[in-house]
Short mmCIF file of C-alpha atoms and ligand atoms in Angstrom, two decimals:
data_model
loop_
_atom_site.label_atom_id
_atom_site.label_comp_id
_atom_site.label_asym_id
_atom_site.label_seq_id
_atom_site.Cartn_x
_atom_site.Cartn_y
_atom_site.Cartn_z
CA MET A 1 -21.71 114.96 9.14
CA THR A 2 -20.77 112.29 6.61
CA THR A 3 -22.02 112.89 3.12
CA PRO A 4 -21.57 110.24 0.43
CA VAL A 5 -20.93 112.16 -2.76
CA PRO A 6 -22.23 110.83 -6.07
CA ALA A 7 -20.22 110.96 -9.28
CA ALA A 8 -20.52 114.22 -11.10
CA VAL A 9 -22.95 115.39 -13.73
CA PRO A 10 -22.01 118.23 -16.07
CA ALA A 11 -21.64 121.55 -14.22
CA PRO A 12 -22.97 124.96 -15.20
CA ALA A 13 -20.69 127.79 -16.34
CA PRO A 14 -17.40 127.51 -14.43
CA PRO A 15 -16.72 130.12 -11.74
CA ARG A 16 -13.56 132.20 -12.04
CA ARG A 17 -10.44 130.48 -10.74
CA THR A 18 -9.21 132.21 -7.67
CA ALA A 19 -5.57 133.27 -7.43
CA PHE A 20 -3.43 135.29 -5.04
CA HIS A 21 -1.83 138.58 -6.09
CA PRO A 22 0.23 140.92 -3.89
CA LEU A 23 -1.85 144.07 -3.23
CA THR A 24 -0.79 147.21 -1.39
CA VAL A 25 -2.80 148.47 1.58
CA SER A 26 -3.92 152.01 0.70
CA GLU A 27 -5.70 152.79 3.98
CA VAL A 28 -6.31 151.35 7.44
CA ARG A 29 -9.27 153.03 9.14
CA ARG A 30 -10.23 152.33 12.74
CA LEU A 31 -13.89 151.37 13.08
CA THR A 32 -14.00 150.50 16.79
CA ASP A 33 -11.39 149.83 19.48
CA ASP A 34 -11.28 146.28 18.16
CA ALA A 35 -11.91 146.55 14.44
CA VAL A 36 -10.23 148.12 11.42
CA GLU A 37 -11.30 148.59 7.84
CA VAL A 38 -8.49 147.74 5.44
CA THR A 39 -8.49 148.99 1.85
CA PHE A 40 -6.32 147.39 -0.82
CA ALA A 41 -5.57 149.22 -4.05
CA VAL A 42 -6.23 147.08 -7.12
CA PRO A 43 -4.04 148.10 -10.07
CA GLU A 44 -5.86 148.57 -13.36
CA GLU A 45 -4.29 145.49 -14.96
CA LEU A 46 -5.72 143.30 -12.19
CA GLU A 47 -9.21 144.82 -12.01
CA GLY A 48 -10.69 141.89 -13.94
CA SER A 49 -9.45 139.51 -11.24
CA TYR A 50 -11.02 141.52 -8.40
CA ASP A 51 -14.58 142.03 -9.65
CA TYR A 52 -16.99 140.80 -7.03
CA LEU A 53 -20.59 140.44 -6.00
CA PRO A 54 -21.82 141.94 -2.73
CA GLY A 55 -21.45 139.33 0.00
CA GLN A 56 -18.26 137.74 -1.36
CA TYR A 57 -14.97 137.50 0.53
CA VAL A 58 -11.24 137.47 -0.14
CA ALA A 59 -8.61 135.29 1.47
CA LEU A 60 -5.53 137.13 2.77
CA ARG A 61 -2.17 135.41 3.02
CA THR A 62 0.88 136.54 4.90
CA THR A 63 3.71 135.20 7.00
CA LEU A 64 3.76 135.93 10.73
CA ASP A 65 6.66 134.73 12.89
CA GLY A 66 7.85 132.53 10.06
CA THR A 67 4.51 130.75 9.57
CA GLU A 68 2.27 131.27 6.57
CA ILE A 69 -1.30 132.04 7.55
CA ARG A 70 -4.42 132.48 5.48
CA ARG A 71 -7.62 134.05 6.67
CA SER A 72 -10.83 134.99 4.88
CA TYR A 73 -12.50 138.43 5.14
CA SER A 74 -15.77 139.51 3.63
CA ILE A 75 -15.75 142.57 1.43
CA CYS A 76 -17.61 145.38 3.16
CA ALA A 77 -18.08 147.84 0.30
CA GLU A 78 -20.57 147.72 -2.52
CA PRO A 79 -18.92 146.56 -5.76
CA ARG A 80 -16.60 149.18 -7.19
CA PRO A 81 -13.51 148.84 -9.35
CA GLY A 82 -10.01 149.73 -8.20
CA GLU A 83 -10.16 148.64 -4.57
CA ILE A 84 -11.05 145.88 -2.14
CA ARG A 85 -12.23 146.81 1.34
CA VAL A 86 -12.47 144.39 4.23
CA ALA A 87 -13.01 144.82 7.95
CA VAL A 88 -11.07 142.81 10.51
CA LYS A 89 -12.38 142.45 14.03
CA ARG A 90 -9.94 141.42 16.74
CA ASP A 91 -10.61 137.86 17.84
CA LEU A 92 -9.28 137.60 21.39
CA GLY A 93 -6.01 135.65 21.14
CA GLY A 94 -6.37 135.44 17.36
CA ARG A 95 -3.12 135.69 15.41
CA PHE A 96 -4.02 137.50 12.22
CA SER A 97 -6.78 139.75 13.55
CA THR A 98 -4.63 140.90 16.48
CA TRP A 99 -1.73 141.65 14.15
CA ALA A 100 -3.98 143.47 11.66
CA ASN A 101 -5.52 145.60 14.41
CA ASP A 102 -2.19 146.45 16.03
CA PHE A 103 0.34 146.65 13.21
CA LEU A 104 -1.15 146.65 9.69
CA LYS A 105 -0.64 150.01 7.96
CA ALA A 106 -0.91 151.78 4.63
CA GLY A 107 1.93 150.74 2.33
CA ASP A 108 2.07 147.14 3.59
CA VAL A 109 1.67 144.43 0.96
CA LEU A 110 -0.37 141.27 1.50
CA ASP A 111 -1.33 138.45 -0.84
CA VAL A 112 -5.02 138.83 -1.60
CA MET A 113 -6.99 136.08 -3.31
CA SER A 114 -9.48 137.05 -5.97
CA PRO A 115 -13.00 137.27 -4.48
CA SER A 116 -15.23 134.24 -4.16
CA GLY A 117 -18.07 132.90 -2.05
CA GLY A 118 -21.75 132.09 -2.37
CA PHE A 119 -23.26 134.44 0.25
CA ILE A 120 -24.85 136.47 -2.50
CA SER A 121 -28.33 137.42 -3.57
CA LYS A 122 -29.93 135.01 -5.95
CA HIS A 123 -31.27 137.99 -7.88
CA PRO A 124 -29.10 137.93 -10.96
CA MET A 125 -26.59 140.72 -11.32
CA ASN A 126 -25.93 141.05 -14.99
CA GLU A 127 -22.34 142.08 -14.60
CA LEU A 128 -19.91 142.06 -11.70
CA ASN A 129 -19.12 145.50 -10.29
CA HIS A 130 -22.31 146.99 -11.73
CA PRO A 131 -24.88 146.94 -8.93
CA GLY A 132 -27.20 149.11 -11.00
CA ASP A 133 -27.75 146.05 -13.15
CA LEU A 134 -29.16 144.01 -10.28
CA ASP A 135 -32.28 142.37 -11.60
CA LEU A 136 -34.88 143.29 -8.96
CA SER A 137 -38.56 143.21 -9.67
CA GLY A 138 -41.28 145.07 -7.80
CA GLU A 139 -41.30 145.39 -4.04
CA ASP A 140 -38.50 143.10 -2.98
CA VAL A 141 -38.01 142.66 0.76
CA PHE A 142 -34.73 141.55 2.30
CA VAL A 143 -34.10 140.77 5.95
CA ALA A 144 -30.67 140.22 7.50
CA VAL A 145 -29.57 139.09 10.94
CA ALA A 146 -25.91 139.87 11.61
CA ALA A 147 -23.78 139.74 14.72
CA GLY A 148 -20.40 141.40 15.35
CA SER A 149 -18.11 141.20 12.34
CA GLY A 150 -20.95 139.38 10.51
CA ILE A 151 -22.04 142.86 9.42
CA THR A 152 -19.27 143.07 6.78
CA PRO A 153 -20.88 141.11 3.92
CA VAL A 154 -24.35 142.27 4.98
CA ILE A 155 -23.58 145.99 4.71
CA SER A 156 -22.21 145.41 1.22
CA ILE A 157 -25.40 143.58 0.21
CA ALA A 158 -27.67 146.19 1.85
CA ARG A 159 -25.93 149.12 0.16
CA THR A 160 -26.11 147.40 -3.20
CA VAL A 161 -29.74 146.32 -3.22
CA LEU A 162 -31.00 149.60 -1.71
CA ALA A 163 -29.19 151.57 -4.40
CA ALA A 164 -30.32 149.23 -7.16
CA SER A 165 -34.06 149.82 -6.89
CA GLU A 166 -36.32 152.46 -5.42
CA THR A 167 -38.80 149.89 -4.17
CA VAL A 168 -36.50 147.55 -2.25
CA ARG A 169 -36.92 147.31 1.53
CA PHE A 170 -34.10 146.06 3.74
CA ASP A 171 -34.44 145.26 7.45
CA LEU A 172 -31.31 144.58 9.46
CA VAL A 173 -31.13 143.09 12.94
CA TYR A 174 -27.59 143.77 14.15
CA ALA A 175 -26.44 142.13 17.40
CA ASN A 176 -23.46 143.30 19.42
CA LYS A 177 -22.35 143.21 23.03
CA ALA A 178 -22.35 146.99 23.51
CA ALA A 179 -22.69 150.19 21.49
CA MET A 180 -18.90 150.61 21.42
CA ASP A 181 -18.61 147.30 19.51
CA VAL A 182 -20.89 148.35 16.66
CA MET A 183 -18.92 148.34 13.41
CA PHE A 184 -19.93 150.78 10.66
CA LEU A 185 -22.06 152.78 13.09
CA GLU A 186 -21.89 155.95 10.98
CA GLU A 187 -22.30 154.15 7.68
CA LEU A 188 -25.43 152.40 8.96
CA ALA A 189 -26.82 155.72 10.22
CA ASP A 190 -26.11 157.21 6.79
CA LEU A 191 -28.04 154.41 5.13
CA LYS A 192 -30.97 155.15 7.43
CA ASP A 193 -30.83 158.83 6.50
CA ARG A 194 -30.61 158.07 2.82
CA TYR A 195 -33.42 155.49 2.79
CA PRO A 196 -35.63 156.42 5.78
CA SER A 197 -38.66 154.46 4.61
CA ARG A 198 -36.82 151.52 3.06
CA PHE A 199 -33.99 150.67 5.45
CA ALA A 200 -34.84 149.67 9.02
CA LEU A 201 -32.07 149.02 11.52
CA HIS A 202 -32.65 147.14 14.76
CA HIS A 203 -29.61 147.24 17.04
CA VAL A 204 -29.72 144.50 19.68
CA LEU A 205 -27.16 144.86 22.49
CA SER A 206 -26.54 141.87 24.73
CA ARG A 207 -24.72 143.69 27.54
CA GLU A 208 -26.43 147.06 27.50
CA GLN A 209 -29.95 147.98 28.45
CA ARG A 210 -31.83 149.62 25.59
CA ILE A 211 -35.22 151.32 26.04
CA SER A 212 -36.98 148.37 24.43
CA PRO A 213 -36.36 145.08 26.27
CA LEU A 214 -36.75 143.37 22.91
CA LEU A 215 -33.54 145.06 21.75
CA SER A 216 -31.58 144.18 24.91
CA GLY A 217 -29.99 140.84 25.73
CA ARG A 218 -28.88 137.93 23.58
CA ILE A 219 -30.92 136.92 20.56
CA ASP A 220 -32.38 133.55 21.44
CA ALA A 221 -35.22 131.68 19.76
CA GLU A 222 -37.82 133.52 21.85
CA LYS A 223 -36.45 136.98 21.02
CA LEU A 224 -36.16 136.10 17.36
CA ALA A 225 -39.77 134.89 17.32
CA THR A 226 -40.91 138.20 18.85
CA LEU A 227 -38.84 140.19 16.37
CA ILE A 228 -40.37 138.21 13.53
CA ASP A 229 -43.91 138.63 14.85
CA SER A 230 -43.76 142.28 15.85
CA VAL A 231 -40.97 144.15 14.12
CA LEU A 232 -39.77 142.56 10.91
CA PRO A 233 -41.68 142.68 7.61
CA THR A 234 -41.65 138.91 7.43
CA ARG A 235 -44.49 138.45 4.99
CA ASN A 236 -43.14 137.94 1.50
CA VAL A 237 -39.48 138.19 2.41
CA ASP A 238 -37.55 137.59 -0.73
CA GLU A 239 -34.26 136.61 0.84
CA TRP A 240 -32.92 136.20 4.36
CA PHE A 241 -29.22 136.80 5.02
CA LEU A 242 -27.71 135.40 8.21
CA CYS A 243 -24.12 136.02 9.27
CA GLY A 244 -22.68 135.58 12.73
CA PRO A 245 -21.61 132.91 15.20
CA PHE A 246 -22.49 129.31 14.45
CA GLU A 247 -25.15 129.01 17.18
CA LEU A 248 -26.98 132.20 16.18
CA VAL A 249 -27.04 131.27 12.50
CA GLN A 250 -28.23 127.73 13.24
CA MET A 251 -30.93 129.02 15.60
CA CYS A 252 -32.18 131.50 12.97
CA ARG A 253 -32.21 128.80 10.29
CA ASP A 254 -34.14 126.42 12.55
CA THR A 255 -36.65 129.12 13.51
CA LEU A 256 -37.22 130.15 9.90
CA ALA A 257 -37.54 126.52 8.79
CA SER A 258 -40.10 125.83 11.53
CA ARG A 259 -42.12 128.77 10.20
CA GLY A 260 -42.13 127.31 6.72
CA VAL A 261 -39.52 129.59 5.12
CA ALA A 262 -38.11 127.70 2.14
CA ALA A 263 -34.41 126.85 2.43
CA GLU A 264 -33.67 128.49 -0.92
CA LYS A 265 -34.73 131.85 0.52
CA ILE A 266 -32.14 131.67 3.28
CA ARG A 267 -28.49 132.52 2.67
CA PHE A 268 -26.02 132.14 5.48
CA GLU A 269 -22.31 132.65 6.03
CA LEU A 270 -20.27 131.27 8.88
CA PHE A 271 -16.92 132.71 9.85
CA THR A 272 -16.06 129.63 11.93
CA THR A 273 -17.72 126.33 12.66
CA GLY A 274 -17.62 127.14 16.36
CA GLN A 275 -15.66 123.97 16.95
CA PRO A 276 -12.74 124.06 19.35
CA ASN A 277 -10.33 122.09 17.17
CA ARG A 278 -8.14 124.32 15.06
CA PRO A 279 -9.53 124.53 11.53
CA GLU A 280 -6.21 124.72 9.77
CA GLY A 281 -5.10 121.46 11.37
CA GLN A 282 -5.42 119.43 8.18
CA ALA A 283 -3.97 121.63 5.48
CA GLY A 284 -0.28 120.92 5.16
CA ARG A 285 -0.26 118.05 7.69
CA PRO A 286 2.91 116.09 6.95
CA VAL A 287 2.16 112.62 5.58
CA ALA A 288 4.93 110.34 4.33
CA ALA A 289 3.91 108.57 1.13
CA ASP A 290 5.16 104.96 0.79
CA PRO A 291 4.73 103.55 -2.74
CA ASP A 292 4.67 99.97 -1.37
CA ALA A 293 1.93 100.66 1.17
CA ASP A 294 -1.80 100.71 0.55
CA ASN A 295 -2.51 104.01 -1.15
CA TYR A 296 -5.44 105.89 -2.56
CA SER A 297 -4.60 107.30 -5.96
CA ILE A 298 -5.71 110.93 -6.21
CA THR A 299 -5.69 112.72 -9.54
CA PHE A 300 -6.69 116.34 -9.87
CA ARG A 301 -6.92 119.03 -12.53
CA LEU A 302 -5.94 122.56 -11.61
CA ASP A 303 -5.44 125.43 -14.04
CA GLY A 304 -5.59 122.95 -16.90
CA LEU A 305 -2.71 120.86 -15.54
CA GLN A 306 -3.09 117.35 -14.18
CA GLY A 307 -1.54 116.38 -10.85
CA LYS A 308 -1.33 112.97 -9.23
CA VAL A 309 -0.53 111.98 -5.67
CA ALA A 310 -0.61 108.81 -3.57
CA SER A 311 -2.30 109.03 -0.20
CA PRO A 312 -1.64 106.22 2.34
CA THR A 313 -4.98 104.70 3.33
CA HIS A 314 -3.98 104.68 7.01
CA ALA A 315 -3.29 108.46 6.93
CA CYS A 316 -6.99 109.31 6.50
CA GLU A 317 -5.96 112.61 4.97
CA THR A 318 -8.15 114.95 3.01
CA LEU A 319 -7.82 115.41 -0.75
CA LEU A 320 -6.56 118.95 -0.10
CA ASN A 321 -3.83 117.76 2.23
CA ALA A 322 -2.65 115.18 -0.31
CA ALA A 323 -2.83 117.58 -3.27
CA LEU A 324 -0.81 120.26 -1.46
CA ARG A 325 2.11 117.78 -1.32
CA VAL A 326 2.58 118.05 -5.07
CA ARG A 327 1.00 121.45 -5.91
CA PRO A 328 1.42 124.18 -3.26
CA ASP A 329 -0.94 126.46 -5.22
CA VAL A 330 -4.00 124.27 -4.63
CA PRO A 331 -6.64 126.78 -3.43
CA PHE A 332 -7.78 126.84 0.18
CA ALA A 333 -8.36 129.40 2.92
CA CYS A 334 -10.21 128.30 6.07
CA ALA A 335 -9.53 124.54 5.82
CA GLY A 336 -12.60 124.23 8.06
CA GLY A 337 -15.45 123.66 5.58
CA VAL A 338 -16.85 127.19 5.80
CA CYS A 339 -15.41 129.30 3.00
CA GLY A 340 -15.69 127.13 -0.13
CA THR A 341 -12.32 128.16 -1.61
CA CYS A 342 -11.18 124.52 -1.94
CA ARG A 343 -14.23 123.48 -3.99
CA ALA A 344 -13.71 120.90 -6.75
CA ARG A 345 -15.91 118.46 -8.68
CA VAL A 346 -15.60 114.70 -8.37
CA VAL A 347 -15.06 113.26 -11.84
CA THR A 348 -14.43 109.61 -10.99
CA GLY A 349 -14.48 107.62 -7.77
CA THR A 350 -16.19 108.47 -4.49
CA VAL A 351 -15.36 110.50 -1.40
CA GLU A 352 -16.83 111.23 2.02
CA MET A 353 -17.22 114.87 2.99
CA GLU A 354 -17.12 115.52 6.70
CA GLU A 355 -18.35 119.11 7.16
CA ASN A 356 -19.99 121.34 4.61
CA TYR A 357 -21.05 124.85 5.53
CA ALA A 358 -20.20 126.32 2.15
CA LEU A 359 -21.77 124.33 -0.69
CA GLU A 360 -25.44 124.55 -1.62
CA PRO A 361 -27.37 121.25 -1.80
CA ASP A 362 -27.62 121.53 -5.60
CA GLU A 363 -23.84 121.86 -5.87
CA VAL A 364 -23.38 118.70 -3.80
CA GLU A 365 -25.93 116.99 -6.07
CA LYS A 366 -23.78 117.91 -9.04
CA GLY A 367 -20.70 116.33 -7.49
CA TYR A 368 -18.99 119.39 -6.01
CA ILE A 369 -17.07 118.82 -2.79
CA LEU A 370 -14.92 120.72 -0.34
CA THR A 371 -11.54 119.09 -0.77
CA CYS A 372 -10.45 120.24 2.72
CA GLN A 373 -13.23 118.07 4.17
CA SER A 374 -13.24 115.11 1.77
CA ARG A 375 -11.46 111.78 2.04
CA PRO A 376 -11.40 109.06 -0.63
CA THR A 377 -13.70 106.05 -0.26
CA SER A 378 -12.67 104.37 -3.53
CA PRO A 379 -9.14 103.28 -4.49
CA ALA A 380 -8.87 106.00 -7.13
CA VAL A 381 -10.44 109.44 -7.15
CA THR A 382 -10.25 112.18 -9.76
CA VAL A 383 -11.35 115.72 -8.98
CA ASP A 384 -11.45 118.86 -11.09
CA TYR A 385 -10.69 122.22 -9.45
CA ASP A 386 -11.34 123.98 -12.76
CA ALA A 387 -14.94 122.74 -13.06
C1 FAD B 401 -15.88 133.28 4.55
C2 FAD B 401 -15.33 133.97 5.78
C3 FAD B 401 -15.46 135.35 5.90
C4 FAD B 401 -14.97 136.00 7.04
N1 FAD B 401 -15.13 137.35 7.14
C5 FAD B 401 -14.66 138.02 8.22
C6 FAD B 401 -14.82 139.43 8.33
O1 FAD B 401 -15.38 140.09 7.45
N2 FAD B 401 -14.33 140.06 9.44
C7 FAD B 401 -13.70 139.35 10.45
O2 FAD B 401 -13.25 139.97 11.42
N3 FAD B 401 -13.54 137.99 10.37
C8 FAD B 401 -14.00 137.32 9.27
N4 FAD B 401 -13.81 135.95 9.17
C9 FAD B 401 -13.06 135.26 10.23
C10 FAD B 401 -11.55 135.36 9.91
O3 FAD B 401 -11.25 134.61 8.73
C11 FAD B 401 -10.67 134.79 11.01
O4 FAD B 401 -11.11 133.48 11.32
C12 FAD B 401 -10.68 135.63 12.28
O5 FAD B 401 -10.25 136.96 11.99
C13 FAD B 401 -9.76 135.02 13.34
O6 FAD B 401 -8.47 134.89 12.80
P1 FAD B 401 -7.18 135.01 13.74
O7 FAD B 401 -5.98 134.60 12.96
O8 FAD B 401 -7.16 136.35 14.38
O9 FAD B 401 -7.51 133.98 14.87
P2 FAD B 401 -6.90 132.52 15.05
O10 FAD B 401 -5.46 132.61 15.42
O11 FAD B 401 -7.27 131.69 13.88
O12 FAD B 401 -7.73 132.07 16.33
C14 FAD B 401 -9.15 132.03 16.30
C15 FAD B 401 -9.67 131.81 17.71
O13 FAD B 401 -9.16 130.57 18.22
C16 FAD B 401 -8.49 130.79 19.43
N5 FAD B 401 -7.30 129.91 19.43
C17 FAD B 401 -6.18 130.07 18.72
N6 FAD B 401 -5.33 129.06 18.96
C18 FAD B 401 -5.93 128.25 19.85
C19 FAD B 401 -5.59 127.05 20.50
N7 FAD B 401 -4.40 126.47 20.28
N8 FAD B 401 -6.49 126.49 21.34
C20 FAD B 401 -7.69 127.07 21.57
N9 FAD B 401 -8.08 128.20 21.00
C21 FAD B 401 -7.22 128.79 20.15
C22 FAD B 401 -8.08 132.25 19.45
O14 FAD B 401 -7.98 132.74 20.78
C23 FAD B 401 -9.20 132.88 18.71
O15 FAD B 401 -10.28 133.19 19.56
C24 FAD B 401 -14.31 135.27 8.05
C25 FAD B 401 -14.17 133.89 7.91
C26 FAD B 401 -14.67 133.24 6.79
C27 FAD B 401 -14.49 131.75 6.67
S1 FES B 402 -10.72 125.80 2.50
FE1 FES B 402 -12.50 126.76 3.32
S2 FES B 402 -14.01 125.23 2.90
FE2 FES B 402 -12.18 124.25 2.33
#
């Protein structure tokens, strides 16, 4: 996708700047053979930096075999001060998730970025970490479709909205290969016990036969249509939450759009773009700057300080890649256009953004870009990470 980005207009209240802090793992709890829940203790003096809304994620940073790696993980608990809980599912052959499942233990210290992300309810929450303040009115209905580790942000959202109002209904379609892969099995059963008439859980298993054929096999467009027509309370759904593999999320979005569901009622989160090329390929790519060559001039503001870097036009590098040459603390996590950590606002000049799975259309309208996906198209570009 190539998106010409217009110059910026004034932005609303600035989001909190994300920053890494070393946090100690207080517990590692096995959820399934291939998934662990990891709890980080947040010291009192840092609590203000780790407030979050249900659905947000943290980036974790560590060094494995001499290489720094960053990965994002959604927070799986409802907002509460003093800790951050994430769940890491082993990705076959994956570096961080394999290490976390096999070796991470209580007492280890990892760099944890303060929470961010836009996979959150649009119902205003008056204060972070106070789900009781969620502004819900009347009989709000939420429906979520999650697959595999896509349950992590969804369970946090479900717990929060169900606790926030006695009239909320939450339906969850949760897809897995087999029963043994289901993360948070007990916690989901507890939610059902606690809210028997308001929380409905539909487990769909692709490799196991369930009594209902509807709940067996992969969720394709046909199965989703049947679920919508026969099982889900799809009239007057307030918000849809979709989190899982790229193809499933896209299929759900297309199906909902074809049924006239307004885009602003659909929130989605992707953990990867599903593309074979390695996402982190760009961030940190070595580029030799030559002052006599043709260069783009990139200026950026970060934490109130201005940085400037020349980017050779032939290098076709992203703004993030160039900025990292002069400021190693420029924020990023996935480098693949899915997490939104590298967001900045274009102040002058123009850029082209390749992929965008993280910014809402209204943010793009206002001039926000993902710097890991954006390349200059004018000789000089200024962006503001603090906006
Ligand atoms: C906003 C966000 C939230 C997320 N939340 C969660 C969450 O709550 N829980 C969760 O488990 N995950 C979550 N993820 C995904 C997570 O960040 C990691 O991407 C995931 O854990 C895999 O990381 P890894 O280091 O184990 O795998 P990587 O080493 O990055 O590898 C990923 C995949 O690519 C394959 N691969 C690696 N190298 C190559 C190569 N050279 N050629 C071909 N294939 C290769 C691996 O086999 C593996 O299947 C989230 C991602 C985002 C962006
Ligand atoms: S770093 Fe994740 S979208 Fe840019």
